[in-house]
């Protein structure tokens, strides 16, 4: 996984410790742990968790793109969101589908 600098880019001067934890711990140590979960699995879990919590902003879109970049196809993403809709809420699913449709749009061209 490539080194993440989003925290430092957005908050480095304002909240340097938070930026460090975001980049080095969350996206460094947690996402790269060698356990029973692949990065692809972590992507599915993260998208589902964000949708379930109603976090339907750019962070969800980022993680849908991350899922795509880690091998989750448009068809698989549609199935993940459809399944999660019954647990996370129909309106959350609609919002997530709109983002996923944007992320996967260039696959149809």
PDB file of C-alpha atoms in Angstrom:
ATOM      1  CA  UNK A   1       0.000   0.000   0.000  1.00  0.00           C
ATOM      2  CA  UNK A   2       1.361   3.411  -0.912  1.00  0.00           C
ATOM      3  CA  UNK A   3       2.202   5.911   1.830  1.00  0.00           C
ATOM      4  CA  UNK A   4      -0.756   8.091   2.759  1.00  0.00           C
ATOM      5  CA  UNK A   5      -0.199  11.806   3.351  1.00  0.00           C
ATOM      6  CA  UNK A   6      -3.815  13.010   3.349  1.00  0.00           C
ATOM      7  CA  UNK A   7      -3.745  13.874   7.050  1.00  0.00           C
ATOM      8  CA  UNK A   8      -0.576  15.886   6.783  1.00  0.00           C
ATOM      9  CA  UNK A   9      -1.763  17.529   3.566  1.00  0.00           C
ATOM     10  CA  UNK A  10      -5.070  18.648   5.097  1.00  0.00           C
ATOM     11  CA  UNK A  11      -4.231  19.170   8.773  1.00  0.00           C
ATOM     12  CA  UNK A  12      -0.454  19.002   9.142  1.00  0.00           C
ATOM     13  CA  UNK A  13       0.030  22.508  10.472  1.00  0.00           C
ATOM     14  CA  UNK A  14      -3.292  22.811  12.327  1.00  0.00           C
ATOM     15  CA  UNK A  15      -3.399  19.374  14.003  1.00  0.00           C
ATOM     16  CA  UNK A  16      -0.048  17.684  13.464  1.00  0.00           C
ATOM     17  CA  UNK A  17      -0.579  14.818  15.933  1.00  0.00           C
ATOM     18  CA  UNK A  18      -3.980  13.909  14.440  1.00  0.00           C
ATOM     19  CA  UNK A  19      -2.433  14.060  10.954  1.00  0.00           C
ATOM     20  CA  UNK A  20       0.401  11.786  12.076  1.00  0.00           C
ATOM     21  CA  UNK A  21      -2.016   9.265  13.626  1.00  0.00           C
ATOM     22  CA  UNK A  22      -4.174   9.295  10.497  1.00  0.00           C
ATOM     23  CA  UNK A  23      -1.303   8.769   8.082  1.00  0.00           C
ATOM     24  CA  UNK A  24       1.100   6.594  10.064  1.00  0.00           C
ATOM     25  CA  UNK A  25      -1.121   4.594  12.403  1.00  0.00           C
ATOM     26  CA  UNK A  26      -4.533   4.259  10.740  1.00  0.00           C
ATOM     27  CA  UNK A  27      -3.389   4.088   7.115  1.00  0.00           C
ATOM     28  CA  UNK A  28       0.099   2.838   7.937  1.00  0.00           C
ATOM     29  CA  UNK A  29      -0.064   0.209  10.667  1.00  0.00           C
ATOM     30  CA  UNK A  30      -3.752  -0.727  10.761  1.00  0.00           C
ATOM     31  CA  UNK A  31      -4.345  -0.992   7.016  1.00  0.00           C
ATOM     32  CA  UNK A  32      -1.073  -2.800   6.346  1.00  0.00           C
ATOM     33  CA  UNK A  33      -1.249  -5.364   9.156  1.00  0.00           C
ATOM     34  CA  UNK A  34      -0.498  -8.850   7.937  1.00  0.00           C
ATOM     35  CA  UNK A  35      -3.415 -10.791   9.360  1.00  0.00           C
ATOM     36  CA  UNK A  36      -6.260 -12.908   8.079  1.00  0.00           C
ATOM     37  CA  UNK A  37      -7.794  -9.856   6.376  1.00  0.00           C
ATOM     38  CA  UNK A  38      -6.580  -8.709   2.995  1.00  0.00           C
ATOM     39  CA  UNK A  39      -6.623  -5.045   1.986  1.00  0.00           C
ATOM     40  CA  UNK A  40      -9.568  -5.945  -0.243  1.00  0.00           C
ATOM     41  CA  UNK A  41     -11.467  -7.338   2.765  1.00  0.00           C
ATOM     42  CA  UNK A  42     -10.645  -4.225   4.794  1.00  0.00           C
ATOM     43  CA  UNK A  43     -12.054  -2.089   1.967  1.00  0.00           C
ATOM     44  CA  UNK A  44     -15.371  -3.964   2.037  1.00  0.00           C
ATOM     45  CA  UNK A  45     -15.608  -3.642   5.813  1.00  0.00           C
ATOM     46  CA  UNK A  46     -14.750   0.055   5.759  1.00  0.00           C
ATOM     47  CA  UNK A  47     -17.283   0.956   3.056  1.00  0.00           C
ATOM     48  CA  UNK A  48     -19.981  -0.961   4.934  1.00  0.00           C
ATOM     49  CA  UNK A  49     -19.070   0.608   8.280  1.00  0.00           C
ATOM     50  CA  UNK A  50     -19.103   4.156   6.899  1.00  0.00           C
ATOM     51  CA  UNK A  51     -22.417   3.589   5.145  1.00  0.00           C
ATOM     52  CA  UNK A  52     -23.881   2.079   8.323  1.00  0.00           C
ATOM     53  CA  UNK A  53     -22.794   5.066  10.386  1.00  0.00           C
ATOM     54  CA  UNK A  54     -24.325   7.466   7.875  1.00  0.00           C
ATOM     55  CA  UNK A  55     -20.931   8.900   6.936  1.00  0.00           C
ATOM     56  CA  UNK A  56     -21.911   9.742   3.393  1.00  0.00           C
ATOM     57  CA  UNK A  57     -19.349  12.407   2.553  1.00  0.00           C
ATOM     58  CA  UNK A  58     -16.043  12.450   0.713  1.00  0.00           C
ATOM     59  CA  UNK A  59     -14.566   9.910   3.117  1.00  0.00           C
ATOM     60  CA  UNK A  60     -17.029   7.281   1.882  1.00  0.00           C
ATOM     61  CA  UNK A  61     -16.280   8.211  -1.717  1.00  0.00           C
ATOM     62  CA  UNK A  62     -12.545   7.907  -0.991  1.00  0.00           C
ATOM     63  CA  UNK A  63     -13.043   4.435   0.467  1.00  0.00           C
ATOM     64  CA  UNK A  64     -15.221   3.324  -2.455  1.00  0.00           C
ATOM     65  CA  UNK A  65     -12.395   4.430  -4.770  1.00  0.00           C
ATOM     66  CA  UNK A  66      -9.904   2.636  -2.530  1.00  0.00           C
ATOM     67  CA  UNK A  67     -12.050  -0.503  -2.799  1.00  0.00           C
ATOM     68  CA  UNK A  68     -12.057  -0.187  -6.583  1.00  0.00           C
ATOM     69  CA  UNK A  69      -8.285   0.265  -6.602  1.00  0.00           C
ATOM     70  CA  UNK A  70      -7.959  -2.874  -4.480  1.00  0.00           C
ATOM     71  CA  UNK A  71      -9.875  -5.063  -6.908  1.00  0.00           C
ATOM     72  CA  UNK A  72     -13.535  -4.719  -5.954  1.00  0.00           C
ATOM     73  CA  UNK A  73     -15.520  -4.617  -9.179  1.00  0.00           C
ATOM     74  CA  UNK A  74     -18.587  -2.475  -9.810  1.00  0.00           C
ATOM     75  CA  UNK A  75     -20.742  -5.599  -9.637  1.00  0.00           C
ATOM     76  CA  UNK A  76     -19.242  -6.577  -6.284  1.00  0.00           C
ATOM     77  CA  UNK A  77     -19.672  -3.046  -4.915  1.00  0.00           C
ATOM     78  CA  UNK A  78     -23.327  -3.081  -5.986  1.00  0.00           C
ATOM     79  CA  UNK A  79     -23.795  -6.384  -4.166  1.00  0.00           C
ATOM     80  CA  UNK A  80     -22.025  -5.103  -1.029  1.00  0.00           C
ATOM     81  CA  UNK A  81     -24.205  -1.988  -0.926  1.00  0.00           C
ATOM     82  CA  UNK A  82     -27.401  -3.927  -1.668  1.00  0.00           C
ATOM     83  CA  UNK A  83     -26.693  -6.392   1.128  1.00  0.00           C
ATOM     84  CA  UNK A  84     -25.733  -3.636   3.582  1.00  0.00           C
ATOM     85  CA  UNK A  85     -28.848  -1.601   2.712  1.00  0.00           C
ATOM     86  CA  UNK A  86     -31.025  -3.921   4.793  1.00  0.00           C
ATOM     87  CA  UNK A  87     -28.843  -3.313   7.848  1.00  0.00           C
ATOM     88  CA  UNK A  88     -27.565   0.227   7.288  1.00  0.00           C
ATOM     89  CA  UNK A  89     -30.726   1.850   5.963  1.00  0.00           C
ATOM     90  CA  UNK A  90     -32.232   2.429   2.565  1.00  0.00           C
ATOM     91  CA  UNK A  91     -31.444   6.184   2.390  1.00  0.00           C
ATOM     92  CA  UNK A  92     -27.798   5.479   3.285  1.00  0.00           C
ATOM     93  CA  UNK A  93     -27.675   2.918   0.499  1.00  0.00           C
ATOM     94  CA  UNK A  94     -29.059   5.408  -2.013  1.00  0.00           C
ATOM     95  CA  UNK A  95     -26.369   7.926  -1.077  1.00  0.00           C
ATOM     96  CA  UNK A  96     -23.636   5.274  -1.241  1.00  0.00           C
ATOM     97  CA  UNK A  97     -24.899   4.054  -4.628  1.00  0.00           C
ATOM     98  CA  UNK A  98     -24.719   7.580  -6.033  1.00  0.00           C
ATOM     99  CA  UNK A  99     -21.072   7.808  -4.981  1.00  0.00           C
ATOM    100  CA  UNK A 100     -20.226   4.317  -6.214  1.00  0.00           C
ATOM    101  CA  UNK A 101     -21.847   5.069  -9.554  1.00  0.00           C
ATOM    102  CA  UNK A 102     -19.563   8.113  -9.912  1.00  0.00           C
ATOM    103  CA  UNK A 103     -16.455   6.164  -8.892  1.00  0.00           C
ATOM    104  CA  UNK A 104     -17.162   3.315 -11.309  1.00  0.00           C
ATOM    105  CA  UNK A 105     -18.518   5.543 -14.131  1.00  0.00           C
ATOM    106  CA  UNK A 106     -15.345   5.451 -16.200  1.00  0.00           C
ATOM    107  CA  UNK A 107     -15.516   1.632 -16.234  1.00  0.00           C
ATOM    108  CA  UNK A 108     -18.520   1.886 -18.560  1.00  0.00           C
ATOM    109  CA  UNK A 109     -16.854   4.140 -21.121  1.00  0.00           C
TER     110      UNK A 109
END
